[in-house]
Coordinates of C-alpha atoms in Angstrom, one line a residue:
X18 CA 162.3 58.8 69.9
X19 CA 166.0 58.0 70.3
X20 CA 167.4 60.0 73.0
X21 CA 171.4 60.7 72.4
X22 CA 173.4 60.7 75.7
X23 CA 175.8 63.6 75.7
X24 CA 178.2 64.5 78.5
X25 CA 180.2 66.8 76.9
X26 CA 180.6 70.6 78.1
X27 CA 182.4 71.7 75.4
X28 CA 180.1 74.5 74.0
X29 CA 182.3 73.9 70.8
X30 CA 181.6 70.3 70.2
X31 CA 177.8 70.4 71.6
X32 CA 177.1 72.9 69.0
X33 CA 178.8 71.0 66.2
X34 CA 177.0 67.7 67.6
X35 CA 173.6 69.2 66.6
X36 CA 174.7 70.0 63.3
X37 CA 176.2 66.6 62.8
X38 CA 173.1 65.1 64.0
X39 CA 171.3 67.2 61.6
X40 CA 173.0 66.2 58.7
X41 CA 174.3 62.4 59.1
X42 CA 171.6 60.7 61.4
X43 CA 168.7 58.9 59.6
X44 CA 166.0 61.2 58.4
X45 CA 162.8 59.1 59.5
X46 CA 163.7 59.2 63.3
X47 CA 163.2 61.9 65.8
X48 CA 165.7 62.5 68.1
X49 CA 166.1 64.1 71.4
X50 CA 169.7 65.6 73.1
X51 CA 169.9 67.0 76.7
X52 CA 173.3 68.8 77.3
X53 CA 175.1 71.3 79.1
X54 CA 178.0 73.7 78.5
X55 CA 180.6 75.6 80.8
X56 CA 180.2 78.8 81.1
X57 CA 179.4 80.4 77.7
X58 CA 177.2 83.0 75.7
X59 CA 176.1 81.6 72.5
X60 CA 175.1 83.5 70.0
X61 CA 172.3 83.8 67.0
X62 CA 173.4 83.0 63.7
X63 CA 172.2 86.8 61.9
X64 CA 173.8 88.8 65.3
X65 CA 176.5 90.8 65.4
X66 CA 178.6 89.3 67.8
X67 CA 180.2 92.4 69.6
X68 CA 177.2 94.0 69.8
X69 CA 175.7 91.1 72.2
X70 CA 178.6 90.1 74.4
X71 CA 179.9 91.6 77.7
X72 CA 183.7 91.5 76.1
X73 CA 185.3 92.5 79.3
X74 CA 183.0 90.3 81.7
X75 CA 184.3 87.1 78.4
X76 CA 187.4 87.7 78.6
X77 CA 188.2 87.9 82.8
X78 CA 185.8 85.1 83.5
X79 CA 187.1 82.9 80.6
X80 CA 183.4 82.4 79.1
X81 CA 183.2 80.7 75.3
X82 CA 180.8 82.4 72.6
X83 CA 180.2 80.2 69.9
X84 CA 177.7 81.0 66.9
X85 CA 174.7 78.7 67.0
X86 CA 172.8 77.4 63.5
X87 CA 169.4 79.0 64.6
X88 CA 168.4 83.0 64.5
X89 CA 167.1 84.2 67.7
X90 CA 168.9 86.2 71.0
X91 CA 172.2 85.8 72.4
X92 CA 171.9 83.3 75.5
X93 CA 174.1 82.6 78.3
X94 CA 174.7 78.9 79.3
X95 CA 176.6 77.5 82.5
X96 CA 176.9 74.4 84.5
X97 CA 173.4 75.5 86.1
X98 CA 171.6 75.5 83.1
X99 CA 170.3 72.4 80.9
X100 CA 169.7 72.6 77.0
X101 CA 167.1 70.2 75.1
X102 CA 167.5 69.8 71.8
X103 CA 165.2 68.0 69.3
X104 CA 165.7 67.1 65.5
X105 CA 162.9 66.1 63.3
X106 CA 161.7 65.8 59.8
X107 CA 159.0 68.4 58.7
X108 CA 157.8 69.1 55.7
X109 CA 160.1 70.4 52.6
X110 CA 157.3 73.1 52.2
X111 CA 157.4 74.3 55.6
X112 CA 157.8 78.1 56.2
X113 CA 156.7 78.0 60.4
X114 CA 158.7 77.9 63.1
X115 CA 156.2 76.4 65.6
X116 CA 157.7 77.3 68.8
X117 CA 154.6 75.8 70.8
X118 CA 154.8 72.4 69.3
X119 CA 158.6 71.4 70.5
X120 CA 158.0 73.1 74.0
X121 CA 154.4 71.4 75.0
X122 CA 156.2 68.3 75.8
X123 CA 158.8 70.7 78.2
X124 CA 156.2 72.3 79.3
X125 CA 153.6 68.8 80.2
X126 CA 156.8 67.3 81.8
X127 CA 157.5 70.2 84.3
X128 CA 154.2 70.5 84.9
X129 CA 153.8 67.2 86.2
X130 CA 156.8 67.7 88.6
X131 CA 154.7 70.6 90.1
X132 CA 156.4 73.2 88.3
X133 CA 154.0 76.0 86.8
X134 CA 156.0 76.4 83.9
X135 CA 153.4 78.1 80.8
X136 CA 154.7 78.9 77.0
X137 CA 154.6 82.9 76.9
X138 CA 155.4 85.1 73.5
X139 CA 157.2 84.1 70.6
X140 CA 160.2 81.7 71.4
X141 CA 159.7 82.0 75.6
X142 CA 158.5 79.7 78.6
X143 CA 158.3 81.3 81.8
X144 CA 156.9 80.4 85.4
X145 CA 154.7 83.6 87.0
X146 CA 155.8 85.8 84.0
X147 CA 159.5 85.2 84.7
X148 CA 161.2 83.6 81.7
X149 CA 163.8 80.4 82.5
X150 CA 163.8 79.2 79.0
X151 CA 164.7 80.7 75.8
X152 CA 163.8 78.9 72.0
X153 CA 165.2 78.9 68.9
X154 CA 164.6 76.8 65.5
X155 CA 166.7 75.8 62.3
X156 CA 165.2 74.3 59.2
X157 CA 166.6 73.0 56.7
X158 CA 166.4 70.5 53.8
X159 CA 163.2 68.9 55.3
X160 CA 164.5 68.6 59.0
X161 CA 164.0 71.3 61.8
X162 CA 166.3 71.2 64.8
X163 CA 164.5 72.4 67.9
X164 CA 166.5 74.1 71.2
X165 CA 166.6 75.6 74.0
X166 CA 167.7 76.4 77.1
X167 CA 166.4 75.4 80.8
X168 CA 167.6 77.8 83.3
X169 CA 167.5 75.4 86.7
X170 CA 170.4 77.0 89.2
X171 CA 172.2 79.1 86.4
X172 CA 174.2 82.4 88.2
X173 CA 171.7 84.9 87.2
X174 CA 174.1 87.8 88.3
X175 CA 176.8 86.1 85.2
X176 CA 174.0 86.2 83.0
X177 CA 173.3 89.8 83.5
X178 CA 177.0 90.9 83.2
X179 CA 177.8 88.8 80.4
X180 CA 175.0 90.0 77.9
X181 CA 174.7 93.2 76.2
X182 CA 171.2 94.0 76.3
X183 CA 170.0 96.9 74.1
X184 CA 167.7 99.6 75.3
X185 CA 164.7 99.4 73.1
X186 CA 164.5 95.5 73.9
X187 CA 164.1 96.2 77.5
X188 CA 161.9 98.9 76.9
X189 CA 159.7 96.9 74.4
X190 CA 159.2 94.5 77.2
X191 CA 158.5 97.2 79.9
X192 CA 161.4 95.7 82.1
X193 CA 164.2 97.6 83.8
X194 CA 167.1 94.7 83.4
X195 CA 167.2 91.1 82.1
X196 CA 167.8 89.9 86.4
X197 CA 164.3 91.2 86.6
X198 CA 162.5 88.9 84.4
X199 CA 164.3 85.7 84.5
X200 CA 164.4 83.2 86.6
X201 CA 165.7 80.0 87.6
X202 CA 163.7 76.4 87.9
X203 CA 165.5 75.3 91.1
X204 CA 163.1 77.8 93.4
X205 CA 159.7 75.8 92.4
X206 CA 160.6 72.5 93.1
X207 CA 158.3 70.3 95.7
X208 CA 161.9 68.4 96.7
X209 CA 165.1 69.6 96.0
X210 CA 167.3 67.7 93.8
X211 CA 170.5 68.2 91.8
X212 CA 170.2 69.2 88.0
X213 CA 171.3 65.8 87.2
X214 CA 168.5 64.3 88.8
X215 CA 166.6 66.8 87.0
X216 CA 167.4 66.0 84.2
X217 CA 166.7 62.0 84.6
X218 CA 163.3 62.8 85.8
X219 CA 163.0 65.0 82.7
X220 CA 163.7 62.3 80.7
X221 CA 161.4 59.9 82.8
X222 CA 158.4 62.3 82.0
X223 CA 159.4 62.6 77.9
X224 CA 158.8 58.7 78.3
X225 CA 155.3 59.0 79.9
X226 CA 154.4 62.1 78.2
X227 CA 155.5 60.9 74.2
X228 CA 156.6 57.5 73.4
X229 CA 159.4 54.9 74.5
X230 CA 162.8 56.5 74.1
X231 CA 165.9 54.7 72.8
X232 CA 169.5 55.5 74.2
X233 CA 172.6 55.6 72.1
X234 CA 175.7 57.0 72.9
X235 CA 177.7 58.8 70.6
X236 CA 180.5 56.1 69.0
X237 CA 184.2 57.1 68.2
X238 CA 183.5 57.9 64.3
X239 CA 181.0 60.1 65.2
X240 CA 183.0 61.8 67.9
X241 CA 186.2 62.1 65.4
X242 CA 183.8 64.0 62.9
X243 CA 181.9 66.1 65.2
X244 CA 185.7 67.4 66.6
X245 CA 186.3 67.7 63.0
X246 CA 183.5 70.0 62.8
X247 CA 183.8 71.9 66.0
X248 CA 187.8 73.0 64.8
X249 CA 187.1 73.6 61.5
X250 CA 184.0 75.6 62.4
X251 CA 182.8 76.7 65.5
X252 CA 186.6 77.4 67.3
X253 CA 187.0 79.3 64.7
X254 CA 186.9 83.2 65.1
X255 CA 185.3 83.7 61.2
X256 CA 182.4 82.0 62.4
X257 CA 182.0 83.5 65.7
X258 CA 182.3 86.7 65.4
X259 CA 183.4 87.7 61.8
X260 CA 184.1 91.2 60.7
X261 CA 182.3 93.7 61.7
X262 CA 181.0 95.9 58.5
X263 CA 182.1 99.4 57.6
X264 CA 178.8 101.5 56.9
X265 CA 177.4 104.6 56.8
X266 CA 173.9 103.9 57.3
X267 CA 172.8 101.9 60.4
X268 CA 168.9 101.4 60.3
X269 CA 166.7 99.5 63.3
X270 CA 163.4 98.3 64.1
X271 CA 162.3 95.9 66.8
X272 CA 159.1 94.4 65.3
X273 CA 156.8 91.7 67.2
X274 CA 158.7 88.8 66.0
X275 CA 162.2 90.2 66.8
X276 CA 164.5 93.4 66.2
X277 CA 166.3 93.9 62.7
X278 CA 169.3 95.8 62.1
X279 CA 170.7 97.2 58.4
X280 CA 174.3 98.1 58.5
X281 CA 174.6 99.8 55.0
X282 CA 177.8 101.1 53.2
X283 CA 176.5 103.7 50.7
X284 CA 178.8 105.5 48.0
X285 CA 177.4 108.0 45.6
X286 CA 173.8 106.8 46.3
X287 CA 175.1 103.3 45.7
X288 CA 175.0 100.3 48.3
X289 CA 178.0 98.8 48.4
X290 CA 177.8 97.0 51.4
X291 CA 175.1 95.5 53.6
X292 CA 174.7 93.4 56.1
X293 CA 171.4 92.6 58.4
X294 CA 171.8 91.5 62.4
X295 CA 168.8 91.0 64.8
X296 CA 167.2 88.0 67.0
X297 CA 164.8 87.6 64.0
X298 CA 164.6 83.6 62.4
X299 CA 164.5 82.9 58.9
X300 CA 164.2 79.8 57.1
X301 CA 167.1 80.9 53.9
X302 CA 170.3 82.7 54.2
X303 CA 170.0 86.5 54.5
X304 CA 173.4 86.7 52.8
X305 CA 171.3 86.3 49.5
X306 CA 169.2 89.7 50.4
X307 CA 172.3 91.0 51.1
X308 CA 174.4 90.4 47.9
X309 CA 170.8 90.9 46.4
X310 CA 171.2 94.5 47.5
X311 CA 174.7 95.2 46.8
X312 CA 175.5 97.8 43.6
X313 CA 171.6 99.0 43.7
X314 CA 170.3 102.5 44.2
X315 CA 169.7 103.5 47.6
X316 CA 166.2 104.4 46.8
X317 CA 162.8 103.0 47.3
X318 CA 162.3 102.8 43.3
X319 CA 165.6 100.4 42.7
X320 CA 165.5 98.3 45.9
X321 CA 161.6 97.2 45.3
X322 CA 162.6 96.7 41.8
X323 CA 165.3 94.2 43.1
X324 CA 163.2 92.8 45.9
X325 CA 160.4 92.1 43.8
X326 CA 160.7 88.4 43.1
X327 CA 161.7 87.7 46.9
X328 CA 159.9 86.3 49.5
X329 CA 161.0 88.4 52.1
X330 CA 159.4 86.3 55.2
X331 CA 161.3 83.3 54.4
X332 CA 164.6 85.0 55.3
X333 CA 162.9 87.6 57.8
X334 CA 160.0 85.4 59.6
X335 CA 157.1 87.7 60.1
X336 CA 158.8 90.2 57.4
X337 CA 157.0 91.7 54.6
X338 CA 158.4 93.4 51.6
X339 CA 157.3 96.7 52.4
X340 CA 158.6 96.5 55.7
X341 CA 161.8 96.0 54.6
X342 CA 161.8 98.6 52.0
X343 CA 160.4 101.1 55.1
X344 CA 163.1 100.2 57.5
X345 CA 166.1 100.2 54.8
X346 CA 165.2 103.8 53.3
X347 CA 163.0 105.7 56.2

């Protein structure tokens, strides 16, 4: 495994590093990246971003949202909190995201520092039913990048204000507020230590855990590119938040694997815009469902007909055909 030493916290240029990695490092390696950002809420690719974010709490306290590759929830980082990321090949056919198989590893490690850290639902790990780490996946052309966040000393009250949770997530998880059921690392250590000494002793039990780990440091090319990347993308308003659709028809369901929304424009029974949001993961863009979708009869009849050579669960994970059809005309 070659571990890639990052200091940056520029939320901007730590995102646009992993895609980088993604698409310019050799394919047969795997490769492991633990980083941190200033204060920052970033977001999952299919969410609306205005809908997520505290934009009062963003703007006062100076907090970055950037738009990650991967579907899943809106997460808060700051200097308390440390991300993992690993990038690997898989196989072209692969439809899973297999949450359990990147996080064992996390999991083994702080266990073996005494911490009673257990993998819990979908994307989660938690210690005594509080979560401290949340899980995403992107995968794509035979590679699936792997992340996620550790929550060691992170300012839970910041995390609170700066997210917008919505009502039926809470209530889906039978929880009065997100301060409730988080929590940080730092509590459940046998000796105190900073998070920088966390993170080398994290690194020491990948090492004894996996395999021998490689350093490398990023060089100047690849620093020049990956700035390259982070202004012509992820600085970039477009990608971060984007324009918010004009509709007339806002459908929502929170299934087990996530929540989905349909923002619908429809004109004389005719879509004529649509757009889907949600913490759901999908392995292809839903733009193609949505453009799919677009001039068709809002009616059960016309939308089947269109959907009927899709396979709705590799955009939607978890998502069947008729579930779509249910939640777009019910």
């Amino acid at each position: 495994m070659i571990y890639i030493i990052n200091d940056s916290q520029d939320p901007y240029f730590n995102l646009a590093s992993e895609e980088y990695i993604m698409n310019t490092f050799q394919d047969n390696e795997k490769y492991l990246m633990l980083w941190q950002n200033r204060p920052s809420i970033i977001i999952g690719k299919h969410q609306n971003t205005i809908e997520e974010i505290n934009g009062e709490f963003v703007q006062t306290n100076n907090v970055a949202v950037v738009r990650r590759l991967s579907g899943g929830g809106a997460v808060y980082h700051d200097l308390g909190n440390l991300n993992f990321t690993f990038i690997v090949k898989v196989s072209e056919n692969s439809l899973d995201f297999d949450f359990k198989k990147f996080t064992e590893p996390v999991v083994a490690a702080l266990n073996r520092m005494g911490i009673p850290a257990e993998f819990n639902s979908r994307n989660d790990l938690s210690i005594e039913g509080k979560k401290f780490s949340g899980n995403a996946q992107y995968i794509r052309k035979g590679k699936c990048l792997h992340h996620g966040t550790l929550l060691f000393n992170t300012n839970l009250d910041h995390l609170e204000m700066a997210l917008r949770v919505s009502s039926d997530k809470i209530e889906s998880k039978g929880i009065k507020s997100i301060r409730s059921r988080v929590t940080n690392i730092y509590p459940y250590l046998k000796s105190p230590c900073s998070i920088e000494e966390f993170k080398n002793l994290l690194i020491n039990q990948f090492c004894l855990i996996n395999e021998k780990i490689q350093s490398i440091n990023f060089s100047e090319s690849d620093r020049k590119q990956i700035e390259e990347l982070a202004n012509s993308k992820y600085r970039t308003w477009d990608w971060n938040y984007g324009e918010s659709p004009y509709f007339t028809i806002k459908k929502s369901q929170r299934f087990e694997f996530g929540k989905i929304e349909a923002w619908l424009d429809v004109n004389q029974g005719i879509i004529r815009q649509c757009k889907f949001y949600g913490d759901f993961f999908g392995r292809e863009d839903k733009a193609d469902i949505e453009n799919l979708l677009i001039g068709s009869r809002y009616e059960r009849n016309d939308i089947t007909f269109q959907l009927r050579d899709i396979q709705i669960g590799s955009y939607f994970h978890g998502l069947n055909n008729e579930q779509l059809i249910k939640l777009l005309i019910s």
